[in-house]
Amino acid sequence: MAMEIRLPVARQRLPESLDRDTQKHLVVPGDTITTDTGFMRGHGTYMGDEKLIASVAGSVERVNKLICVKALKTRYNGEVGDIVVGRITEVQQKRWKVETNSRLDSVLLLSSMNLPGGELRRRSAEDELAMRDFLREGDLISAEVQAVFSDGAVSLHTRSLKYGKLGQGVLVQVSPSLVKRQKTHFHDLPCGASVILGNNGFIWIYPTPEQREEEVGGFIANLEPVPLSDREVISRLRNCIVALVAQKMMLFDTSLLYCYEASLSHQIKDILKPEIMEEIVMETRQRLLEQEG
Amino acid sequence: MAGLELLSDQGYRVDGRRAGELRKIQARMGVFAQADGSAYIEQGNTKALAVVYGPHEMRGSRSRALPDRALVNCQYSMATFSTGERKRRPHGDRKACEMGLQLRQTFEAAILTQLYPRSQIDIYVQVLQADGGNYAACVNAATLAVLDAGIPMRDFVCACSAGFVDGTALADLSHVEEAAGGPQLALALLPASGQLALLEMDARLHEDHLQQVLEAASQAARDVHALLDRVVRQHVREAALLLGD
């Protein structure tokens, strides 16, 4: 049996590329952004002694009169209409508490949930008592953000048949800032798996269902065994996502697909090695650049 | 007391440093992928690792949640292999609780907690090798970790220890100098405004000398700030380069 041993190697610093550097104004907390009082302060800044001071480490973004500092990594801040993937943490009286990688747990009201069979009726006391039969602690769901409360907590709904409880698949947790905003976040990749790119940084990879079962509404968990070929595709996709995240590339369906294709020449477990990660992501970047211009 | 002089006639300390000189500091941010923020720092031979989770929903007792700001929860622990003799209880002993409280006091002063009502921010610090200046290394590591997590802070929090020997104030004490029994001052500073987040002293010191020791510690903390600032800027620049497109 062959064994692989790796020795620690010093990290290589990235080459400085000057044209990119001059575009962004990078700040750290305590830096004065401007002393001009005409600006409105956005996220990541605070007012101290008549000066606008940065409170996070990141790049300054200026839109007309609004200055904000965008941090490299933050928790998810909900916005209406986002698709999120979350995990149920609690079952309360008329609602579920869902963990979505944000600063407060999100709320899924019983009235915002699709009943099995897709029926539309007033939720009764029996529904309340049967809540645990629908979703219990530890289940994964996909949902859409309905509203954001004043303290930042997010209210979810699963009113469409494409949302609901998730069955068999793999979850990858990444930083929310790496998921690109697109028109749709549910993708069926041509390589043989489907993926949900949650705006909150939770990415769900699952085998493409054979036929769309419209009347179920996502509650019956499909527990049929997944064939090995599908599992391999899913594992490869998961490793590709980890590679893209390590090299801080934005995640969207095209970048994922290109990365998958670039990784086909390597074994699935080799994708996680640092030098192969760099190689694959470099190739993905080049293909994306070629595609753009 | 025979044999070991902490400050020689030419002005050199036990490890060859000058009175106001710091030990070599190396730091890195983003060492753990699983945590929201993490950092590792080496100050001479003292090595500390800090990990930050949050802000997230209050776990455990909901009643402790503050309605207008976030709760900062700090835990300090020392690895069993960190000291000369194997440490029996890594966390839960009195010194660790006290350190945890001091860290909490320090970071509540710096983090803008009003932005996160009813949430909790967890800061876990572990000392992997203790060679003096444990509190300072922990505060410096935790600052970098909080910055890595993207939690807004008023300013950096930079800490350093200082002592007093033979009429001279020494900055950044090593374990040998701490064990000699002289006065030791630990200071945490917000460099831009010069405000103190925490000031703690052990042993007795004549008040005439206090100003001198405070000056030495403040200057040392500012030197630490210059270094940490460089580390953070480098980290942000690299990330911005990668995310650039």
Coordinates of C-alpha atoms in Angstrom, one line a residue, chain A residues 20-131:
Chain A
R20 CA -4.9 46.1 -9.4
D21 CA -3.5 47.7 -6.3
T22 CA -4.2 51.2 -7.2
Q23 CA -7.8 50.6 -7.8
K24 CA -8.8 49.7 -4.3
H25 CA -8.4 51.8 -1.2
L26 CA -7.6 49.2 1.5
V27 CA -8.1 50.2 5.2
V28 CA -7.8 48.7 8.6
P29 CA -9.7 49.7 11.8
G30 CA -8.6 53.0 13.2
D31 CA -7.7 54.4 9.7
T32 CA -9.3 57.7 8.9
I33 CA -11.1 57.4 5.6
T34 CA -11.9 61.1 5.2
T35 CA -12.3 64.2 7.2
D36 CA -15.0 65.6 4.8
T37 CA -18.2 65.8 6.7
G38 CA -20.3 65.7 3.6
F39 CA -20.4 62.0 3.3
M40 CA -22.9 59.6 4.8
R41 CA -21.5 56.7 6.7
G42 CA -22.3 53.1 5.7
H43 CA -21.4 49.8 7.0
G44 CA -17.9 49.3 8.4
T45 CA -17.4 52.9 9.4
Y46 CA -18.1 55.0 12.4
M47 CA -17.9 58.7 13.3
G48 CA -15.2 59.8 15.8
D49 CA -14.0 63.3 16.4
E50 CA -15.5 64.7 13.2
K51 CA -13.6 62.1 11.1
L52 CA -14.9 59.1 9.4
I53 CA -13.0 56.1 10.7
A54 CA -13.0 52.5 9.4
S55 CA -14.1 49.8 11.8
V56 CA -13.3 46.7 9.7
A57 CA -10.4 45.6 7.5
G58 CA -11.4 45.7 3.9
S59 CA -11.8 47.9 0.8
V60 CA -13.5 51.3 0.8
E61 CA -16.5 51.5 -1.5
R62 CA -18.0 54.9 -2.4
V63 CA -21.3 55.3 -4.1
N64 CA -22.0 59.0 -4.6
K65 CA -22.2 60.3 -1.0
L66 CA -22.2 57.0 0.8
I67 CA -19.0 55.5 2.0
C68 CA -18.8 52.0 3.4
V69 CA -16.0 49.5 4.0
K70 CA -16.6 46.1 2.8
A71 CA -15.0 43.5 5.0
L72 CA -13.4 40.4 3.5
K73 CA -15.4 38.0 5.5
T74 CA -18.7 38.6 7.3
R75 CA -21.7 36.7 8.4
Y76 CA -24.6 36.6 6.1
N77 CA -26.8 39.7 6.0
G78 CA -30.2 38.8 4.7
E79 CA -31.9 40.6 1.9
V80 CA -35.4 40.1 0.6
G81 CA -35.5 37.6 -2.2
D82 CA -32.3 35.7 -1.4
I83 CA -32.2 31.9 -1.6
V84 CA -30.8 30.4 1.5
V85 CA -30.0 26.8 2.7
G86 CA -30.4 26.4 6.4
R87 CA -30.5 23.9 9.2
I88 CA -33.4 23.7 11.7
T89 CA -32.1 24.3 15.2
E90 CA -35.3 24.6 17.2
V91 CA -39.0 23.8 16.9
Q92 CA -41.0 26.5 18.7
Q93 CA -44.7 27.2 19.0
K94 CA -45.7 28.4 15.6
R95 CA -42.4 28.6 13.9
W96 CA -39.0 27.0 13.4
K97 CA -35.6 28.5 14.1
V98 CA -33.2 28.0 11.2
E99 CA -29.5 28.5 11.4
T100 CA -28.3 30.3 8.3
N101 CA -24.8 31.5 9.1
S102 CA -26.1 35.0 10.0
R103 CA -25.8 36.9 13.2
L104 CA -29.2 35.8 14.5
D105 CA -31.1 32.6 13.7
S106 CA -33.6 33.0 11.0
V107 CA -37.3 32.3 11.5
L108 CA -39.6 30.1 9.4
L109 CA -43.2 30.7 10.3
L110 CA -45.6 27.8 10.1
S111 CA -47.8 29.9 7.9
S112 CA -45.0 30.5 5.5
M113 CA -44.5 26.8 5.0
N114 CA -45.9 24.7 2.2
L115 CA -48.1 21.9 3.4
P116 CA -47.5 18.5 1.8
G117 CA -49.7 18.1 -1.2
G118 CA -49.4 21.8 -1.9
E119 CA -52.8 22.6 -0.4
L120 CA -53.6 26.1 0.7
R121 CA -55.6 26.3 3.9
R122 CA -55.5 28.0 7.3
R123 CA -53.1 26.4 9.7
S124 CA -55.0 24.7 12.5
A125 CA -54.0 23.5 15.9
E126 CA -53.3 20.0 14.6
D127 CA -50.8 21.5 12.2
E128 CA -49.1 23.1 15.1
L129 CA -48.9 19.9 17.0
A130 CA -47.7 18.1 13.9
M131 CA -44.9 20.5 13.2

